Amino acid sequence: QRRGRLIMELNLAAVLLFSLASLSALRCQQPINCRWGSFGGWSECDGCTRTKVQTRRVDVFAQFGGTPCPG
């Protein structure tokens, strides 16, 4: 019984050390700020609202505490 308990304690210690190492690795990442892509072309004029729409997509999403895209 002692041997089984010792193995469990060692496994728990290994899991905790691995978790801390993983957390430290994440903290070492440099922040990546969000970056918008270019605007696409204008849509056709909507007859009901009399508006045109222009869209763009996110090229790079914010990661590791970087600034999110506004809007």
Coordinates of C-alpha atoms in Angstrom, one line a residue:
Q1 CA 0.0 0.0 0.0
R2 CA 2.8 2.4 0.7
R3 CA 4.4 1.8 -2.7
G4 CA 1.1 2.5 -4.4
R5 CA 0.7 5.8 -2.5
L6 CA 4.2 6.9 -3.2
I7 CA 3.6 6.3 -7.0
M8 CA 0.4 8.3 -6.8
E9 CA 2.2 11.2 -5.0
L10 CA 5.0 11.2 -7.6
N11 CA 2.5 11.2 -10.4
L12 CA 0.6 14.1 -8.9
A13 CA 3.9 16.0 -8.5
A14 CA 4.8 15.3 -12.1
V15 CA 1.4 16.6 -13.3
L16 CA 1.7 19.7 -11.2
L17 CA 5.2 20.4 -12.6
F18 CA 4.1 19.8 -16.1
S19 CA 1.1 22.2 -15.6
L20 CA 3.4 24.9 -14.2
A21 CA 5.8 24.5 -17.1
S22 CA 3.0 24.7 -19.6
L23 CA 1.7 27.9 -17.9
S24 CA 5.1 29.4 -17.9
A25 CA 5.5 28.7 -21.7
L26 CA 2.2 30.4 -22.3
R27 CA 3.3 33.5 -20.4
C28 CA 6.4 33.7 -22.5
Q29 CA 4.4 34.2 -25.7
Q30 CA 4.5 37.8 -27.0
P31 CA 1.1 39.5 -27.4
I32 CA -0.3 39.4 -30.9
N33 CA -2.7 42.2 -31.7
C34 CA -5.7 41.8 -33.9
R35 CA -5.3 43.0 -37.5
W36 CA -8.2 43.7 -39.9
G37 CA -7.9 42.6 -43.5
S38 CA -8.6 44.9 -46.5
F39 CA -12.1 46.0 -47.3
G40 CA -13.8 44.1 -50.1
G41 CA -15.8 45.8 -52.9
W42 CA -19.1 47.6 -52.4
S43 CA -22.3 45.6 -52.6
E44 CA -25.1 46.5 -55.0
C45 CA -27.4 49.2 -53.7
D46 CA -30.3 47.8 -51.6
G47 CA -33.5 49.1 -53.1
C48 CA -35.3 49.1 -49.8
T49 CA -32.7 50.8 -47.6
R50 CA -30.9 52.6 -50.4
T51 CA -27.6 51.5 -48.8
K52 CA -24.4 49.7 -50.0
V53 CA -22.4 47.5 -47.7
Q54 CA -18.6 47.0 -47.7
T55 CA -17.1 44.2 -45.5
R56 CA -13.7 43.1 -44.3
R57 CA -12.5 40.1 -42.3
V58 CA -10.0 39.7 -39.4
D59 CA -6.6 38.6 -40.8
V60 CA -5.1 38.0 -37.4
F61 CA -7.1 37.4 -34.2
A62 CA -5.7 38.7 -30.9
Q63 CA -3.8 36.2 -28.9
F64 CA -1.8 36.0 -25.7
G65 CA -3.3 39.3 -24.3
G66 CA -3.0 41.2 -27.5
T67 CA -5.4 44.1 -28.4
P68 CA -8.7 42.9 -30.0
C69 CA -9.9 44.5 -33.2
P70 CA -12.3 47.3 -32.5
G71 CA -15.8 47.2 -33.9

